[in-house]
Tab-separated table of C-alpha atoms and ligand atoms in Angstrom:
chain	number	residue	atom	x	y	z
A	972	MET	CA	7.729	60.225	33.128
A	973	GLU	CA	5.601	62.958	31.616
A	974	GLU	CA	4.939	66.215	33.542
A	975	VAL	CA	1.520	66.751	34.995
A	976	ILE	CA	0.120	70.060	35.114
A	977	ILE	CA	-2.634	70.727	37.679
A	978	GLY	CA	-4.733	73.839	38.286
A	979	LEU	CA	-6.914	74.290	41.035
A	980	GLU	CA	-10.287	76.247	41.750
A	981	VAL	CA	-11.341	76.367	45.288
A	982	HIS	CA	-14.666	77.328	46.710
A	983	VAL	CA	-14.295	78.294	49.982
A	984	GLN	CA	-17.554	78.724	52.355
A	985	LEU	CA	-17.302	81.719	54.355
A	986	ASN	CA	-18.951	79.551	56.759
A	987	LEU	CA	-18.250	81.562	60.296
A	988	LEU	CA	-19.761	85.182	59.342
A	989	LYS	CA	-23.185	85.172	60.594
A	990	SER	CA	-24.898	86.092	57.847
A	991	LYS	CA	-25.341	84.998	53.717
A	992	LEU	CA	-23.863	87.227	51.363
A	993	PHE	CA	-27.212	89.088	49.762
A	994	CYS	CA	-29.652	88.295	52.549
A	995	GLN	CA	-29.635	88.204	56.385
A	996	CYS	CA	-30.137	84.589	56.781
A	997	PRO	CA	-27.821	82.767	58.807
A	998	THR	CA	-25.207	80.725	58.240
A	999	ASP	CA	-25.715	78.105	60.842
A	1000	TYR	CA	-27.561	75.578	59.027
A	1001	HIS	CA	-25.306	72.669	59.515
A	1002	ASN	CA	-27.130	70.407	61.428
A	1003	SER	CA	-30.600	71.944	60.518
A	1004	GLU	CA	-33.348	70.766	58.902
A	1005	PRO	CA	-33.989	71.614	55.075
A	1006	ASN	CA	-35.417	74.565	53.627
A	1007	THR	CA	-35.295	76.410	57.185
A	1008	HIS	CA	-32.405	79.186	56.278
A	1009	VAL	CA	-34.016	80.873	53.460
A	1010	CYS	CA	-35.763	84.173	52.886
A	1011	PRO	CA	-37.412	85.334	49.541
A	1012	ILE	CA	-33.846	86.505	48.573
A	1013	CYS	CA	-31.479	83.512	48.510
A	1014	LEU	CA	-35.049	81.296	47.376
A	1015	GLY	CA	-34.851	83.295	44.168
A	1016	LEU	CA	-38.290	84.830	44.377
A	1017	PRO	CA	-39.507	87.349	41.338
A	1018	GLY	CA	-38.784	90.835	43.050
A	1019	ALA	CA	-36.477	90.101	45.570
A	1020	MET	CA	-33.668	92.360	45.624
A	1021	PRO	CA	-29.826	91.416	47.311
A	1022	VAL	CA	-27.949	93.397	49.195
A	1023	ILE	CA	-24.338	93.008	49.620
A	1024	ASN	CA	-23.276	91.865	53.208
A	1025	ARG	CA	-20.309	94.064	53.924
A	1026	LYS	CA	-18.576	91.540	56.578
A	1027	ALA	CA	-18.126	89.227	53.742
A	1028	VAL	CA	-16.727	91.607	51.801
A	1029	GLU	CA	-14.140	92.316	54.150
A	1030	ALA	CA	-13.804	88.703	54.652
A	1031	GLY	CA	-12.882	87.770	51.447
A	1032	ILE	CA	-10.001	90.993	51.299
A	1033	ALA	CA	-8.487	89.688	54.290
A	1034	VAL	CA	-8.151	86.598	52.748
A	1035	ALA	CA	-6.686	88.100	49.803
A	1036	MET	CA	-4.527	89.959	52.022
A	1037	ALA	CA	-3.591	87.282	53.732
A	1038	LEU	CA	-2.875	84.977	50.740
A	1039	ASN	CA	-1.062	87.904	49.124
A	1040	ALA	CA	-3.068	88.496	46.680
A	1041	GLU	CA	-3.747	92.513	44.879
A	1042	ILE	CA	-7.187	93.769	45.923
A	1043	GLN	CA	-8.370	95.643	42.995
A	1044	GLU	CA	-9.926	99.383	42.640
A	1045	LYS	CA	-12.872	98.436	41.370
A	1046	THR	CA	-14.751	95.125	41.470
A	1047	LEU	CA	-17.980	94.430	40.075
A	1048	PHE	CA	-20.669	91.572	40.371
A	1049	TYR	CA	-22.248	89.168	37.280
A	1050	ARG	CA	-24.928	87.289	36.248
A	1051	LYS	CA	-23.499	83.381	35.469
A	1052	ASN	CA	-26.383	81.962	33.084
A	1053	TYR	CA	-27.050	78.160	33.691
A	1054	PHE	CA	-30.164	76.220	34.081
A	1055	TYR	CA	-30.408	73.818	37.197
A	1056	PRO	CA	-32.416	72.984	40.143
A	1057	ASP	CA	-29.977	74.146	42.690
A	1058	LEU	CA	-30.123	77.728	41.269
A	1059	PRO	CA	-33.374	78.909	42.104
A	1060	ARG	CA	-32.940	82.245	40.110
A	1061	GLY	CA	-31.544	80.326	36.661
A	1062	PHE	CA	-28.111	82.551	37.132
A	1063	GLN	CA	-25.557	82.398	39.972
A	1064	ILE	CA	-24.289	85.789	40.778
A	1065	SER	CA	-20.584	85.841	40.994
A	1066	GLN	CA	-17.400	87.861	39.670
A	1067	TYR	CA	-16.074	87.977	36.357
A	1068	ASP	CA	-14.052	90.925	34.905
A	1069	PHE	CA	-13.256	92.669	37.940
A	1070	PRO	CA	-12.953	90.450	40.519
A	1071	LEU	CA	-11.833	91.219	43.954
A	1072	ALA	CA	-8.368	90.487	43.839
A	1073	TYR	CA	-5.708	89.259	41.526
A	1074	GLY	CA	-2.478	87.326	41.997
A	1075	GLY	CA	-0.664	86.139	44.929
A	1076	TYR	CA	0.675	83.011	46.258
A	1077	VAL	CA	0.441	80.179	49.048
A	1078	THR	CA	4.049	78.811	50.261
A	1079	ILE	CA	3.973	74.967	50.794
A	1080	GLU	CA	6.898	72.403	51.586
A	1081	THR	CA	7.305	69.569	48.724
A	1082	ASP	CA	10.221	67.052	48.681
A	1083	SER	CA	12.568	69.475	46.863
A	1084	GLY	CA	11.815	72.506	49.507
A	1085	GLU	CA	9.863	75.275	49.630
A	1086	LYS	CA	7.391	76.429	46.565
A	1087	LYS	CA	5.119	79.051	45.863
A	1088	VAL	CA	1.961	78.286	44.500
A	1089	THR	CA	0.684	81.289	42.410
A	1090	LEU	CA	-2.914	82.623	42.219
A	1091	LYS	CA	-4.865	84.015	39.552
A	1092	ARG	CA	-7.324	85.280	41.134
A	1093	ILE	CA	-9.730	85.664	44.114
A	1094	HIS	CA	-13.640	86.081	43.205
A	1095	MET	CA	-16.686	85.974	45.215
A	1096	GLU	CA	-20.139	84.405	44.599
A	1097	GLU	CA	-22.837	82.930	46.081
A	1098	ASP	CA	-23.405	79.120	46.717
A	1099	PRO	CA	-26.188	77.277	44.834
A	1100	GLY	CA	-28.251	74.961	47.019
A	1101	ARG	CA	-28.182	71.505	47.580
A	1102	LEU	CA	-29.364	68.303	45.490
A	1103	THR	CA	-29.889	65.198	47.066
A	1104	TYR	CA	-30.587	61.621	45.733
A	1105	PRO	CA	-32.785	59.043	47.590
A	1106	GLY	CA	-30.092	55.852	46.775
A	1107	THR	CA	-27.354	56.649	44.371
A	1108	ILE	CA	-27.605	58.960	41.320
A	1109	ASP	CA	-28.304	56.955	38.275
A	1110	THR	CA	-31.374	54.780	40.296
A	1111	ALA	CA	-33.204	57.859	42.108
A	1112	ARG	CA	-36.420	58.779	40.634
A	1113	TYR	CA	-36.746	62.128	41.960
A	1114	SER	CA	-34.519	64.345	44.068
A	1115	LEU	CA	-34.692	66.811	46.712
A	1116	ILE	CA	-33.386	70.615	47.088
A	1117	ASP	CA	-32.287	72.210	49.913
A	1118	TYR	CA	-31.562	75.991	49.744
A	1119	ASN	CA	-30.227	76.351	52.984
A	1120	ARG	CA	-26.888	76.483	51.541
A	1121	SER	CA	-27.943	78.851	48.493
A	1122	GLY	CA	-26.479	82.259	48.738
A	1123	MET	CA	-23.563	81.216	51.602
A	1124	PRO	CA	-20.677	83.444	50.705
A	1125	LEU	CA	-18.379	81.874	48.676
A	1126	LEU	CA	-14.630	82.818	47.667
A	1127	GLU	CA	-13.478	80.643	44.392
A	1128	ILE	CA	-9.684	80.811	44.814
A	1129	VAL	CA	-8.206	79.762	41.694
A	1130	THR	CA	-4.236	79.058	40.857
A	1131	GLU	CA	-2.261	79.158	38.469
A	1132	PRO	CA	-1.186	75.777	36.326
A	1133	VAL	CA	1.634	75.516	38.524
A	1134	ILE	CA	1.133	72.013	40.558
A	1135	SER	CA	2.941	69.141	39.699
A	1136	SER	CA	1.629	66.807	42.015
A	1137	PRO	CA	-1.181	65.165	43.644
A	1138	LYS	CA	0.493	65.405	46.599
A	1139	GLU	CA	1.104	69.062	46.406
A	1140	ALA	CA	-2.353	69.650	45.412
A	1141	ARG	CA	-3.133	68.451	48.779
A	1142	SER	CA	-0.303	69.887	50.387
A	1143	PHE	CA	-1.551	73.157	48.947
A	1144	LEU	CA	-4.718	72.851	50.211
A	1145	ASN	CA	-4.246	72.205	53.613
A	1146	LYS	CA	-1.952	74.989	54.180
A	1147	LEU	CA	-4.903	77.191	52.391
A	1148	ARG	CA	-7.330	75.279	54.804
A	1149	THR	CA	-4.992	76.508	58.090
A	1150	ILE	CA	-4.834	80.188	56.599
A	1151	LEU	CA	-8.659	80.403	56.299
A	1152	GLU	CA	-9.063	79.108	59.848
A	1153	TYR	CA	-6.584	81.741	61.220
A	1154	LEU	CA	-8.270	84.382	59.722
A	1155	GLY	CA	-11.594	83.154	61.674
A	1156	VAL	CA	-13.858	82.907	58.898
A	1157	PHE	CA	-13.793	79.155	57.435
A	1158	ASP	CA	-14.180	75.899	59.537
A	1159	GLY	CA	-12.909	73.721	57.395
A	1160	SER	CA	-14.500	70.652	59.153
A	1161	LEU	CA	-17.841	71.855	58.593
A	1162	GLU	CA	-19.786	69.731	55.317
A	1163	GLY	CA	-19.236	71.210	52.005
A	1164	ALA	CA	-16.341	73.821	53.478
A	1165	MET	CA	-14.249	73.696	50.618
A	1166	ARG	CA	-15.075	72.165	47.184
A	1167	VAL	CA	-12.372	72.026	44.425
A	1168	ASP	CA	-12.757	71.609	40.613
A	1169	ALA	CA	-9.062	70.092	39.460
A	1170	ASN	CA	-7.807	71.123	36.051
A	1171	ILE	CA	-5.280	68.634	34.817
A	1172	SER	CA	-3.070	67.658	32.054
A	1173	LEU	CA	0.027	65.562	30.957
A	1174	LYS	CA	2.600	68.165	29.200
A	1175	GLY	CA	1.240	67.909	25.340
A	1176	GLY	CA	-2.498	66.368	26.129
A	1177	ALA	CA	-5.980	68.282	26.117
A	1178	ARG	CA	-6.639	69.205	29.908
A	1179	ALA	CA	-9.956	67.596	31.871
A	1180	GLU	CA	-11.756	69.190	34.629
A	1181	VAL	CA	-12.801	67.093	37.649
A	1182	LYS	CA	-15.488	68.955	39.276
A	1183	ASN	CA	-16.956	69.149	42.529
A	1184	ILE	CA	-14.625	67.172	44.493
A	1185	SER	CA	-15.746	67.698	48.150
A	1186	SER	CA	-13.024	66.137	50.186
A	1187	TYR	CA	-9.314	67.018	50.946
A	1188	LYS	CA	-8.525	63.300	50.338
A	1189	GLY	CA	-10.524	63.233	47.438
A	1190	VAL	CA	-8.278	65.643	45.860
A	1191	GLU	CA	-5.595	63.543	45.923
A	1192	LYS	CA	-7.314	60.413	44.809
A	1193	ALA	CA	-9.065	62.154	41.920
A	1194	LEU	CA	-5.973	63.775	40.824
A	1195	SER	CA	-4.128	60.160	40.862
A	1196	PHE	CA	-6.727	58.441	39.271
A	1197	GLU	CA	-6.997	61.606	36.278
A	1198	ILE	CA	-3.565	61.067	35.853
A	1199	THR	CA	-3.084	57.252	35.321
A	1200	ARG	CA	-6.145	57.546	33.220
A	1201	GLN	CA	-4.696	60.019	31.098
A	1202	LYS	CA	-1.387	58.358	30.660
A	1203	ASN	CA	-3.108	54.715	29.427
A	1204	LEU	CA	-4.998	56.676	26.911
A	1205	LEU	CA	-1.621	58.897	25.408
A	1206	LYS	CA	0.180	55.207	25.602
A	1207	ARG	CA	-2.497	53.380	23.485
A	1208	GLY	CA	-1.967	56.425	21.343
A	1209	ILE	CA	-5.818	57.787	21.861
A	1210	MET	CA	-6.209	61.782	22.046
A	1211	VAL	CA	-7.175	62.881	25.929
A	1212	GLU	CA	-10.590	64.924	25.247
A	1213	MET	CA	-11.343	68.592	26.652
A	1214	GLU	CA	-14.182	67.479	29.268
A	1215	THR	CA	-15.569	67.650	32.365
A	1216	ARG	CA	-15.502	64.631	34.734
A	1217	HIS	CA	-17.468	63.539	37.926
A	1218	PHE	CA	-15.415	62.120	40.553
A	1219	ASP	CA	-17.217	59.236	42.158
A	1220	GLU	CA	-15.511	59.245	45.844
A	1221	ALA	CA	-16.718	55.785	46.698
A	1222	ARG	CA	-15.301	54.431	43.443
A	1223	GLY	CA	-12.454	56.318	43.565
A	1224	VAL	CA	-12.780	56.859	39.572
A	1225	THR	CA	-13.654	60.122	37.543
A	1226	ILE	CA	-16.535	59.922	34.808
A	1227	SER	CA	-16.843	61.593	31.806
A	1228	LEU	CA	-19.991	64.084	32.229
A	1229	ARG	CA	-19.843	66.368	29.247
A	1230	THR	CA	-17.746	68.361	26.852
A	1231	LYS	CA	-16.452	71.195	28.528
A	1232	GLU	CA	-18.868	74.364	28.435
A	1233	GLU	CA	-17.224	77.776	27.215
A	1234	GLU	CA	-17.194	80.598	29.066
A	1235	GLN	CA	-19.486	82.187	26.478
A	1236	ASP	CA	-22.060	79.550	27.544
A	1237	TYR	CA	-22.599	81.362	30.295
A	1238	ARG	CA	-23.634	84.586	29.476
A	1239	TYR	CA	-21.787	86.836	31.893
A	1240	PHE	CA	-23.537	90.249	32.409
A	1241	PRO	CA	-23.454	92.678	34.885
A	1242	GLU	CA	-26.094	92.415	37.986
A	1243	PRO	CA	-28.171	95.587	37.561
A	1244	ASP	CA	-29.070	95.219	41.091
A	1245	LEU	CA	-25.524	95.490	42.935
A	1246	PRO	CA	-23.561	98.399	42.702
A	1247	PRO	CA	-19.738	98.416	41.701
A	1248	MET	CA	-17.914	98.122	45.132
A	1249	GLU	CA	-14.462	100.034	45.808
A	1250	PRO	CA	-12.559	97.308	47.720
A	1251	ARG	CA	-8.981	98.558	48.117
A	1252	SER	CA	-10.967	101.337	49.796
A	1253	LEU	CA	-11.526	99.046	52.990
A	1254	ILE	CA	-8.046	97.696	53.068
A	1255	PRO	CA	-6.720	100.042	55.655
A	1256	ASP	CA	-9.924	99.181	58.155
A	1257	VAL	CA	-9.365	95.366	57.382
A	1258	LYS	CA	-5.350	95.463	57.660
A	1259	ASP	CA	-5.902	95.618	61.334
A	1260	THR	CA	-8.202	92.360	61.499
A	1261	ILE	CA	-5.727	90.454	60.116
A	1262	PRO	CA	-4.260	88.285	63.034
A	1263	GLU	CA	-0.725	86.600	62.943
A	1264	LEU	CA	-0.497	83.714	60.498
A	1265	PRO	CA	0.981	80.548	60.204
A	1266	ASP	CA	4.376	80.968	58.697
A	1267	ALA	CA	5.123	84.001	61.025
A	1268	LYS	CA	3.510	82.175	64.277
A	1269	ARG	CA	5.924	78.874	63.368
A	1270	ARG	CA	9.081	81.346	63.352
A	1271	ARG	CA	7.994	82.991	66.375
A	1272	PHE	CA	7.571	80.072	68.453
A	1273	MET	CA	10.736	78.733	67.856
A	1274	GLU	CA	12.385	81.621	68.885
A	1275	GLU	CA	9.710	82.358	71.650
A	1276	TYR	CA	10.104	79.084	73.009
A	1277	GLY	CA	12.844	77.492	71.607
A	1278	ILE	CA	11.327	74.238	70.219
A	1279	SER	CA	12.615	72.669	66.943
A	1280	ASP	CA	11.032	73.684	63.222
A	1281	TYR	CA	9.660	70.878	63.330
A	1282	PHE	CA	7.628	70.701	66.352
A	1283	ALA	CA	6.505	74.613	65.475
A	1284	LYS	CA	5.301	73.507	61.826
A	1285	VAL	CA	3.194	70.480	63.217
A	1286	LEU	CA	1.792	73.015	66.281
A	1287	THR	CA	0.993	76.125	64.051
A	1288	SER	CA	-1.013	74.000	61.074
A	1289	GLU	CA	-4.213	74.398	62.919
A	1290	ILE	CA	-5.131	77.609	64.960
A	1291	ARG	CA	-6.671	75.189	67.457
A	1292	MET	CA	-3.814	73.711	68.419
A	1293	ALA	CA	-1.742	76.503	68.168
A	1294	ASP	CA	-3.470	78.216	70.903
A	1295	TYR	CA	-3.917	74.913	73.160
A	1296	PHE	CA	-0.293	74.953	72.322
A	1297	GLU	CA	0.544	78.875	74.025
A	1298	LYS	CA	-1.891	77.879	77.030
A	1299	VAL	CA	-0.260	74.864	78.077
A	1300	ALA	CA	3.624	76.285	77.578
A	1301	LYS	CA	2.233	79.350	80.072
A	1302	VAL	CA	2.759	76.756	83.053
A	1303	ILE	CA	4.399	73.781	81.527
A	1304	ASP	CA	7.858	73.484	80.255
A	1305	PRO	CA	7.471	74.702	76.091
A	1306	GLY	CA	9.901	71.576	75.225
A	1307	LEU	CA	7.176	69.306	77.400
A	1308	ALA	CA	4.387	70.844	76.011
A	1309	ALA	CA	5.771	70.679	72.664
A	1310	THR	CA	6.337	66.846	72.401
A	1311	TRP	CA	3.184	66.114	74.310
A	1312	ILE	CA	1.052	67.936	72.145
A	1313	ALA	CA	2.500	67.645	68.211
A	1314	ASP	CA	3.474	64.053	69.284
A	1315	ILE	CA	1.510	62.431	71.753
A	1316	LEU	CA	-1.679	63.860	71.739
A	1317	LYS	CA	-1.739	64.521	67.850
A	1318	GLY	CA	-1.046	61.022	67.323
A	1319	GLU	CA	-3.862	59.728	69.371
A	1320	LEU	CA	-6.249	61.956	67.875
A	1321	ASN	CA	-5.058	60.827	64.531
A	1322	TYR	CA	-5.440	57.037	65.587
A	1323	ARG	CA	-8.814	57.956	66.349
A	1324	ASP	CA	-9.808	60.117	63.489
A	1325	MET	CA	-10.638	63.098	65.547
A	1326	GLU	CA	-9.759	66.553	64.847
A	1327	PHE	CA	-8.418	68.856	67.236
A	1328	SER	CA	-11.498	70.713	67.910
A	1329	GLU	CA	-12.561	67.525	69.716
A	1330	VAL	CA	-9.720	67.476	72.125
A	1331	PHE	CA	-10.386	68.167	76.106
A	1332	GLU	CA	-9.124	71.426	77.259
A	1333	ALA	CA	-5.997	72.677	77.824
A	1334	GLU	CA	-6.067	73.002	81.489
A	1335	LYS	CA	-6.343	69.046	81.802
A	1336	LEU	CA	-3.361	68.619	79.868
A	1337	ILE	CA	-1.702	70.865	82.109
A	1338	GLN	CA	-2.716	68.940	85.235
A	1339	VAL	CA	-1.860	65.696	83.346
A	1340	LEU	CA	2.047	67.157	82.909
A	1341	LYS	CA	2.296	68.617	85.884
A	1342	LEU	CA	1.660	65.267	87.782
A	1343	LEU	CA	4.601	64.292	85.347
A	1344	ALA	CA	7.048	66.890	85.745
A	1345	VAL	CA	6.993	65.940	89.709
A	1346	LYS	CA	7.271	62.320	88.419
A	1347	LYS	CA	3.812	61.605	90.511
A	1348	ILE	CA	2.910	59.428	87.545
A	1349	THR	CA	4.959	57.669	84.737
A	1350	GLU	CA	5.294	58.467	80.876
A	1351	LYS	CA	3.206	55.713	80.306
A	1352	GLY	CA	0.636	56.477	83.094
A	1353	ALA	CA	-0.132	59.833	81.337
A	1354	VAL	CA	-0.284	58.404	78.222
A	1355	LYS	CA	-3.192	56.256	79.655
A	1356	VAL	CA	-4.911	59.138	81.317
A	1357	ILE	CA	-5.368	61.082	77.974
A	1358	ARG	CA	-6.348	58.215	76.329
A	1359	VAL	CA	-9.197	57.646	78.755
A	1360	MET	CA	-10.123	61.326	78.559
A	1361	LEU	CA	-10.165	61.505	75.053
A	1362	ASP	CA	-12.214	58.151	75.113
A	1363	GLU	CA	-14.949	58.620	77.888
A	1364	GLY	CA	-13.890	62.316	78.907
A	1365	GLY	CA	-13.416	63.026	82.934
A	1366	ASP	CA	-11.203	64.555	85.489
A	1367	PRO	CA	-7.631	63.322	85.144
A	1368	LEU	CA	-7.097	63.419	88.968
A	1369	LYS	CA	-10.146	61.194	89.043
A	1370	ILE	CA	-9.132	58.511	86.579
A	1371	VAL	CA	-5.411	58.594	88.007
A	1372	ARG	CA	-6.835	57.452	91.042
A	1373	ARG	CA	-9.493	55.290	89.530
A	1374	LEU	CA	-6.795	53.471	87.109
A	1375	ASP	CA	-4.411	53.423	90.457
A	1376	LEU	CA	-2.037	55.262	87.977
A	1377	MET	CA	-0.090	57.365	90.984
A	1378	VAL	CA	3.962	56.676	91.570
A	1379	MET	CA	4.676	55.288	94.330
A	1380	ASP	CA	6.619	58.041	97.171
A	1381	LEU	CA	9.875	57.624	97.208
A	1382	SER	CA	10.590	56.945	100.632
A	1383	GLU	CA	8.355	53.779	100.284
A	1384	VAL	CA	10.464	53.211	96.793
A	1385	GLU	CA	13.300	53.374	99.542
A	1386	ARG	CA	11.854	50.847	102.379
A	1387	LEU	CA	11.420	48.457	99.370
A	1388	CYS	CA	14.825	48.378	97.939
A	1389	ASP	CA	16.085	47.966	101.812
A	1390	GLU	CA	13.875	45.013	101.743
A	1391	VAL	CA	15.145	43.206	98.539
A	1392	ILE	CA	18.792	44.036	99.201
A	1393	GLU	CA	18.110	41.808	102.589
A	1394	GLU	CA	16.119	39.133	101.028
A	1395	ASN	CA	18.400	38.719	97.888
A	1396	SER	CA	21.892	38.384	99.669
A	1397	GLN	CA	23.350	35.822	96.739
A	1398	ALA	CA	22.390	38.733	94.149
A	1399	VAL	CA	23.779	41.422	96.246
A	1400	SER	CA	27.148	39.795	96.274
A	1401	ASP	CA	27.095	39.084	92.795
A	1402	TYR	CA	26.702	42.802	92.096
A	1403	ILE	CA	29.782	43.855	94.717
A	1404	SER	CA	31.722	40.926	93.191
A	1405	GLY	CA	31.280	42.691	89.512
A	1406	ARG	CA	28.278	41.076	87.844
A	1407	LYS	CA	26.577	44.199	86.961
A	1408	GLU	CA	23.706	42.449	85.212
A	1409	ALA	CA	22.208	41.412	89.353
A	1410	LEU	CA	21.259	44.809	88.962
A	1411	ASN	CA	18.166	44.016	86.667
A	1412	TYR	CA	16.967	41.557	89.184
A	1413	LEU	CA	17.050	43.685	92.072
A	1414	VAL	CA	15.079	45.920	90.209
A	1415	GLY	CA	12.779	43.798	88.852
A	1416	GLN	CA	12.382	42.247	92.368
A	1417	VAL	CA	11.277	45.879	93.690
A	1418	MET	CA	9.031	46.588	90.929
A	1419	LYS	CA	7.245	42.973	91.205
A	1420	LYS	CA	6.637	44.251	95.333
A	1421	SER	CA	5.778	47.406	94.343
A	1422	ARG	CA	3.141	45.939	91.920
A	1423	GLY	CA	4.775	48.068	89.014
A	1424	LYS	CA	4.061	51.265	91.074
A	1425	ALA	CA	7.688	52.182	91.760
A	1426	ASP	CA	9.186	54.296	88.915
A	1427	PRO	CA	11.536	52.155	87.666
A	1428	GLY	CA	14.118	54.934	86.908
A	1429	GLU	CA	14.137	55.995	90.467
A	1430	THR	CA	14.487	52.083	91.702
A	1431	ASN	CA	17.208	52.119	89.842
A	1432	ARG	CA	19.024	54.986	91.112
A	1433	ILE	CA	18.338	54.185	94.666
A	1434	LEU	CA	19.440	50.630	94.544
A	1435	ILE	CA	22.612	51.858	93.144
A	1436	ARG	CA	23.250	54.100	95.964
A	1437	LYS	CA	22.614	51.717	98.315
A	1438	LEU	CA	24.676	48.920	96.843
A	1439	LYS	CA	27.582	51.237	96.496
A	1440	GLU	CA	27.329	51.944	100.435
A	1441	ARG	CA	27.167	48.437	101.283
A	1442	GLU	CA	30.380	47.741	98.399
A	1443	LYS	CA	32.471	50.443	100.732
A	1444	ASP	CA	31.325	49.117	103.783
A	1445	SER	CA	32.455	45.541	102.854
A	1446	SER	CA	35.757	46.576	101.254
B	1987	ZN	ZN1	-32.002	84.553	52.470
B	1988	MN	MN1	-17.416	79.544	40.891
């Protein structure tokens, strides 16, 4: 099998910062009308001067530190010139020589153990606006431009070409998303939060760049398609061309856009309106704001709560889930909490294609698990309550009552057991004479009388005790 070489350029929108990179426009445009979050600076009007957002630089430094990268002594902004309607000035303010940071790595899990995906560099730049096409890109007679996104703070995180499969690419992006969300500067569920350009080649062949893949699932699909395409070319003895391709998400294919532009095509030159910065001097301020990161939290969860590595890994894969677990584990046995959150609740969310941010409050799960712990409801009943809360919302106790899920009182179960023993003398003597399978029949009778509301385990236990007493009496 040919060796696959993948490098990623990930554009990360620091979408939880309050304002854009070079102006004071708010960043919360995601549910707003087009062109409502704009000003002369991010519209690129003549004479407007950019001013760097200090919070964005600090967030960039925090990300670079969390990714183990080396923050540089001096960083500089450049103008990257290209002509496209999403870029009102005709150039993007970006970094080139003198990026924010070099190096770093992200640890991922692969089939053959842990792997460090090493990074080349991390730099800051502004997001361009967004073009939309009525209908499809090839039939639209005009395009619409929304500049709400123009000037959003971006980090471009570039990996070394060390990723060797589409699956590895996906776990790298998942891990990156987790870390960024831990830092509180990024919400990966927002539209356009992470956009990926992928460089991909087979050993010995030229590389193709697939531009602007905008979903996590898209990256894996685009890469798989591209590997197959390049393999087929090589098989037929055709050289793979160095080119830029577009990923058509709907059809799952990549299409040739143009031969790849060279760096000199962008005519980079230093941005005269922004002074150089010394990011290293900000490290002491930023350092204290970096929270516990996923790998450290995972180790702590195992130690502090005594849960398995698997559960610790699932729970810390999202900061929201990790926080949720800690709230529940304060009150409920951590092992029980871990199972119900990482396994059952997460499974129900996946089934519904829901994000963890859409889940009901931890307080409600605590109520359900409390009822379960004292055997007021069964496991089945608890799952039912969770499903209803996800689908329609509501209060757990009210749902338990409405669905009649409260398990029967033990004294009531005792009474039913006595009744069943009285009414089924044949099965009772069968049991006493050694045909132990008669017990199942008796348990079934009690369950029937309780209309399924007796706890089967308790019923079993009570019946055995009562039958043993009979056995003693009759011998
Ligand atoms: Zn603006
Ligand atoms: Mn870029």
